[in-house]
Amino acid sequence: MTLLRIAGLETFYGASQALYGVDLDVKKGEVVALMGRNGMGKTTTINSIFGLIRARSGSISFAGKQVTGMQPHRIARLGLGLVPEGRRCFPNLTVLENLLAAARGNEWTAQKVGELFPRLNERRDQFANTLSGGEQQMLAIGRALMTNPCLLVLDEATEGLAPVIRQDIWAAIRKLKANGQSILVVDKTLSELLPAADRCFILEKGFTVFSGKPEQLTTALQDRYLGV
Ligand code: ATP
């Protein structure tokens, strides 16, 4: 079953066009990697899905429902959970309060998030603004899970984090995948991203230029679309 389907998506910032034709889909239970060099349109695509930027044309549907033009809070309620680039937790709430403030549905609880990220559990009474960047990212993932999303979307899952924390986050993503969680993930660490992904999409200058299984992404394609 297809959860998310994007076809011919075009998005502008004022007069400046950022997306020219993005096609992407995520099926239930899949981990899909969204890749591309800096500035190619990954964040714009994600923000378009969540209604944070209005799509100019093309279509975005989630669980069979058109979300193009819908208000962001209504889109989120359809079962989309976002871990935005730059995290964004409530700085003056504790870890536990941050998690409880996000709670919707009853499958995910603060305790379950604590089991996924024991490091976060040890800091549950600490204010979010006293956490390290990596712990804040774990909290951002925990907050998104507390909404019990059908699709979890991570924009830059491990960017700028210490290697040991990156490992914890990839381990959590693998665990979520094993439990059947559908995930759309942006990250630049191909060595972790590709083994975790069922399928990949690459954006180049606002177009989808590759879609396929990780094993179809040859070194030549990686050099062409992802090399520096
Ligand atoms: P990165 O990996 O650096 O986050 P990205 O693939 O997520 O890059 P986007 O951030 O979606 O790329 O940017 C796509 C294009 O849209 C770029 O040309 C960028 O300069 C432009 N853009 C992004 N945000 C804005 C904005 N707020 N106003 C104007 N142009 C923007």
Short mmCIF file of C-alpha atoms and ligand atoms in Angstrom, two decimals:
data_model
loop_
_atom_site.label_atom_id
_atom_site.label_comp_id
_atom_site.label_asym_id
_atom_site.label_seq_id
_atom_site.Cartn_x
_atom_site.Cartn_y
_atom_site.Cartn_z
CA MET A 1 0.00 0.00 0.00
CA THR A 2 1.33 3.42 -0.97
CA LEU A 3 1.35 5.84 1.96
CA LEU A 4 2.86 8.91 0.37
CA ARG A 5 2.78 9.76 -3.32
CA ILE A 6 4.29 12.91 -4.79
CA ALA A 7 3.94 13.57 -8.51
CA GLY A 8 5.27 16.48 -10.55
CA LEU A 9 5.76 18.69 -7.49
CA GLU A 10 6.75 22.29 -8.23
CA THR A 11 7.43 24.70 -5.38
CA PHE A 12 8.55 28.34 -5.40
CA TYR A 13 10.02 30.79 -2.89
CA GLY A 14 8.47 34.02 -4.15
CA ALA A 15 9.46 34.23 -7.80
CA SER A 16 12.28 31.75 -7.40
CA GLN A 17 11.51 28.15 -8.34
CA ALA A 18 13.07 25.51 -6.09
CA LEU A 19 11.28 22.32 -7.22
CA TYR A 20 10.68 21.64 -10.91
CA GLY A 21 9.22 18.14 -10.88
CA VAL A 22 9.67 15.95 -7.85
CA ASP A 23 8.26 12.42 -7.97
CA LEU A 24 8.53 10.22 -4.92
CA ASP A 25 6.54 7.56 -3.13
CA VAL A 26 6.75 5.66 0.13
CA LYS A 27 4.95 2.38 0.70
CA LYS A 28 3.81 1.13 4.08
CA GLY A 29 6.67 -0.40 6.07
CA GLU A 30 9.38 0.98 3.80
CA VAL A 31 12.41 3.06 4.65
CA VAL A 32 12.95 5.49 1.79
CA ALA A 33 16.07 7.64 1.48
CA LEU A 34 15.81 11.10 -0.08
CA MET A 35 19.21 12.18 -1.29
CA GLY A 36 20.96 14.92 -3.22
CA ARG A 37 23.70 17.48 -2.76
CA ASN A 38 23.17 20.69 -0.78
CA GLY A 39 20.49 22.97 -2.13
CA MET A 40 18.92 20.39 -4.46
CA GLY A 41 15.47 20.56 -2.86
CA LYS A 42 15.24 17.92 -0.13
CA THR A 43 14.06 20.23 2.66
CA THR A 44 11.75 22.06 0.28
CA THR A 45 10.18 18.73 -0.69
CA ILE A 46 9.68 17.79 2.97
CA ASN A 47 8.28 21.20 3.86
CA SER A 48 5.91 20.93 0.89
CA ILE A 49 4.65 17.55 2.14
CA PHE A 50 3.85 19.09 5.53
CA GLY A 51 2.18 22.17 4.01
CA LEU A 52 4.87 24.44 5.47
CA ILE A 53 5.49 25.71 1.95
CA ARG A 54 2.63 25.73 -0.52
CA ALA A 55 3.13 23.62 -3.63
CA ARG A 56 2.52 25.62 -6.83
CA SER A 57 1.61 22.55 -8.88
CA GLY A 58 1.74 18.79 -8.87
CA SER A 59 0.13 16.57 -6.29
CA ILE A 60 0.93 15.18 -2.87
CA SER A 61 -1.30 12.49 -1.43
CA PHE A 62 -1.07 10.67 1.84
CA ALA A 63 -2.97 7.45 2.49
CA GLY A 64 -5.00 8.19 -0.62
CA LYS A 65 -5.98 11.73 0.45
CA GLN A 66 -4.83 14.87 -1.40
CA VAL A 67 -2.93 17.04 1.07
CA THR A 68 -1.90 19.75 -1.38
CA GLY A 69 -3.30 23.04 -0.03
CA MET A 70 -4.29 21.57 3.34
CA GLN A 71 -3.29 23.36 6.58
CA PRO A 72 -0.12 21.96 8.23
CA HIS A 73 -1.86 20.87 11.45
CA ARG A 74 -4.47 18.95 9.44
CA ILE A 75 -1.76 17.25 7.39
CA ALA A 76 0.12 16.22 10.56
CA ARG A 77 -3.08 14.74 11.97
CA LEU A 78 -3.37 12.39 9.01
CA GLY A 79 -0.40 10.54 10.52
CA LEU A 80 2.75 12.33 9.41
CA GLY A 81 5.46 12.95 12.01
CA LEU A 82 8.26 15.40 11.22
CA VAL A 83 11.75 15.57 12.71
CA PRO A 84 12.74 18.91 11.20
CA GLU A 85 16.23 20.02 10.25
CA GLY A 86 17.59 21.84 13.31
CA ARG A 87 15.40 19.80 15.72
CA ARG A 88 13.13 22.33 17.48
CA CYS A 89 12.08 21.13 20.90
CA PHE A 90 10.59 23.37 23.61
CA PRO A 91 13.77 24.66 25.31
CA ASN A 92 12.16 25.47 28.65
CA LEU A 93 10.33 22.18 29.07
CA THR A 94 11.94 19.03 30.40
CA VAL A 95 12.51 15.98 28.23
CA LEU A 96 9.43 14.32 29.68
CA GLU A 97 7.28 17.44 29.27
CA ASN A 98 8.43 17.78 25.67
CA LEU A 99 7.38 14.20 24.98
CA LEU A 100 4.02 14.50 26.74
CA ALA A 101 3.24 17.77 24.95
CA ALA A 102 3.53 15.94 21.63
CA ALA A 103 1.47 12.88 22.64
CA ARG A 104 -1.37 11.81 20.35
CA GLY A 105 -2.67 8.27 20.20
CA ASN A 106 -1.52 5.61 22.59
CA GLU A 107 0.97 3.24 21.00
CA TRP A 108 4.05 5.35 21.77
CA THR A 109 4.59 6.44 25.37
CA ALA A 110 7.39 8.37 27.07
CA GLN A 111 8.52 5.05 28.54
CA LYS A 112 8.77 3.45 25.11
CA VAL A 113 10.75 6.43 23.80
CA GLY A 114 13.02 6.00 26.84
CA GLU A 115 13.58 2.36 25.90
CA LEU A 116 14.50 3.36 22.34
CA PHE A 117 16.87 6.07 23.63
CA PRO A 118 18.11 5.11 27.12
CA ARG A 119 20.31 8.22 27.09
CA LEU A 120 17.18 10.36 26.88
CA ASN A 121 15.55 8.38 29.65
CA GLU A 122 18.41 9.23 32.00
CA ARG A 123 17.75 12.90 31.26
CA ARG A 124 13.96 12.92 31.41
CA ASP A 125 13.79 15.69 34.04
CA GLN A 126 16.42 17.87 32.37
CA PHE A 127 15.39 21.00 30.42
CA ALA A 128 15.68 20.50 26.66
CA ASN A 129 18.02 23.49 26.33
CA THR A 130 20.61 21.73 28.51
CA LEU A 131 20.80 18.68 26.22
CA SER A 132 23.60 18.10 23.72
CA GLY A 133 22.77 18.40 20.02
CA GLY A 134 22.53 14.64 19.71
CA GLU A 135 20.25 14.30 22.71
CA GLN A 136 18.04 17.04 21.28
CA GLN A 137 17.84 15.09 18.04
CA MET A 138 16.79 11.99 20.00
CA LEU A 139 14.15 14.13 21.71
CA ALA A 140 12.95 15.48 18.37
CA ILE A 141 12.59 11.89 17.10
CA GLY A 142 10.85 10.92 20.35
CA ARG A 143 8.44 13.84 19.99
CA ALA A 144 7.58 12.82 16.43
CA LEU A 145 7.01 9.21 17.57
CA MET A 146 4.72 10.37 20.39
CA THR A 147 2.29 11.53 17.67
CA ASN A 148 2.10 7.87 16.58
CA PRO A 149 2.86 8.66 12.95
CA CYS A 150 2.10 6.28 10.08
CA LEU A 151 5.07 7.92 8.35
CA LEU A 152 8.06 9.32 10.20
CA VAL A 153 10.00 11.92 8.22
CA LEU A 154 13.54 12.80 9.27
CA ASP A 155 15.26 15.78 7.65
CA GLU A 156 19.04 15.39 8.17
CA ALA A 157 18.81 12.54 10.67
CA THR A 158 22.39 12.78 11.97
CA GLU A 159 23.90 15.95 10.51
CA GLY A 160 26.51 17.60 12.72
CA LEU A 161 26.29 15.01 15.51
CA ALA A 162 29.09 13.20 17.33
CA PRO A 163 29.89 9.74 15.84
CA VAL A 164 28.76 7.83 18.95
CA ILE A 165 25.38 9.59 18.90
CA ARG A 166 25.03 8.98 15.17
CA GLN A 167 25.41 5.28 15.86
CA ASP A 168 22.62 5.44 18.47
CA ILE A 169 20.33 7.20 16.03
CA TRP A 170 21.01 4.74 13.20
CA ALA A 171 20.45 1.86 15.63
CA ALA A 172 17.10 3.41 16.58
CA ILE A 173 16.14 3.82 12.91
CA ARG A 174 16.97 0.15 12.28
CA LYS A 175 14.86 -0.85 15.29
CA LEU A 176 11.94 1.25 14.08
CA LYS A 177 12.25 -0.32 10.64
CA ALA A 178 12.27 -3.81 12.15
CA ASN A 179 9.02 -2.90 13.91
CA GLY A 180 7.44 -1.94 10.59
CA GLN A 181 7.62 1.84 10.95
CA SER A 182 7.47 3.62 7.56
CA ILE A 183 10.24 6.21 7.30
CA LEU A 184 11.34 8.88 4.84
CA VAL A 185 14.87 9.96 5.71
CA VAL A 186 17.33 12.56 4.50
CA ASP A 187 20.96 12.08 5.49
CA LYS A 188 24.38 12.37 3.91
CA THR A 189 26.01 9.34 5.58
CA LEU A 190 25.60 6.88 2.72
CA SER A 191 27.37 4.08 4.61
CA GLU A 192 24.49 4.04 7.13
CA LEU A 193 21.68 5.33 4.96
CA LEU A 194 21.94 2.89 2.05
CA PRO A 195 21.90 -0.36 4.11
CA ALA A 196 18.87 0.95 6.04
CA ALA A 197 16.91 1.99 2.92
CA ASP A 198 14.55 -0.16 0.87
CA ARG A 199 14.51 2.43 -1.92
CA CYS A 200 16.19 5.74 -2.70
CA PHE A 201 15.33 8.91 -4.56
CA ILE A 202 17.86 11.50 -5.67
CA LEU A 203 17.05 15.13 -6.33
CA GLU A 204 19.13 17.30 -8.61
CA LYS A 205 18.19 20.96 -9.06
CA GLY A 206 14.60 20.32 -8.03
CA PHE A 207 14.02 17.24 -10.19
CA THR A 208 13.90 13.56 -9.27
CA VAL A 209 16.79 12.14 -11.28
CA PHE A 210 17.03 8.66 -9.75
CA SER A 211 14.70 6.26 -8.05
CA GLY A 212 15.50 2.68 -7.28
CA LYS A 213 16.90 0.19 -4.84
CA PRO A 214 20.17 1.00 -3.02
CA GLU A 215 21.98 -1.73 -4.97
CA GLN A 216 21.03 0.01 -8.24
CA LEU A 217 22.80 3.15 -7.09
CA THR A 218 26.16 2.48 -8.74
CA THR A 219 29.38 4.27 -7.83
CA ALA A 220 29.09 6.18 -11.11
CA LEU A 221 25.61 7.44 -10.16
CA GLN A 222 26.81 8.31 -6.66
CA ASP A 223 29.71 10.30 -8.13
CA ARG A 224 27.43 12.03 -10.59
CA TYR A 225 24.65 13.04 -8.21
CA LEU A 226 26.08 12.88 -4.69
CA GLY A 227 29.80 13.56 -5.08
CA VAL A 228 31.29 16.84 -3.98
P1 ATP B 1 20.58 21.10 2.17
O1 ATP B 1 21.12 19.71 2.04
O2 ATP B 1 21.64 22.14 2.07
O3 ATP B 1 19.64 21.29 3.31
P2 ATP B 1 18.33 20.81 0.34
O4 ATP B 1 18.52 19.76 -0.69
O5 ATP B 1 17.48 20.51 1.50
O6 ATP B 1 19.74 21.35 0.82
P3 ATP B 1 16.63 23.09 -0.03
O7 ATP B 1 16.94 23.68 1.30
O8 ATP B 1 15.31 22.49 -0.25
O9 ATP B 1 17.75 22.05 -0.46
O10 ATP B 1 16.85 24.24 -1.13
C1 ATP B 1 16.43 24.10 -2.50
C2 ATP B 1 16.59 25.45 -3.21
O11 ATP B 1 15.68 26.39 -2.66
C3 ATP B 1 17.98 26.06 -3.06
O12 ATP B 1 18.31 26.68 -4.27
C4 ATP B 1 17.79 27.08 -1.96
O13 ATP B 1 18.70 28.15 -2.13
C5 ATP B 1 16.37 27.53 -2.17
N1 ATP B 1 15.75 27.96 -0.90
C6 ATP B 1 15.64 27.21 0.22
N2 ATP B 1 15.00 27.90 1.21
C7 ATP B 1 14.72 29.12 0.68
C8 ATP B 1 14.09 30.30 1.18
N3 ATP B 1 13.58 30.34 2.42
N4 ATP B 1 13.97 31.37 0.35
C9 ATP B 1 14.46 31.30 -0.92
N5 ATP B 1 15.06 30.23 -1.45
C10 ATP B 1 15.20 29.16 -0.67
#
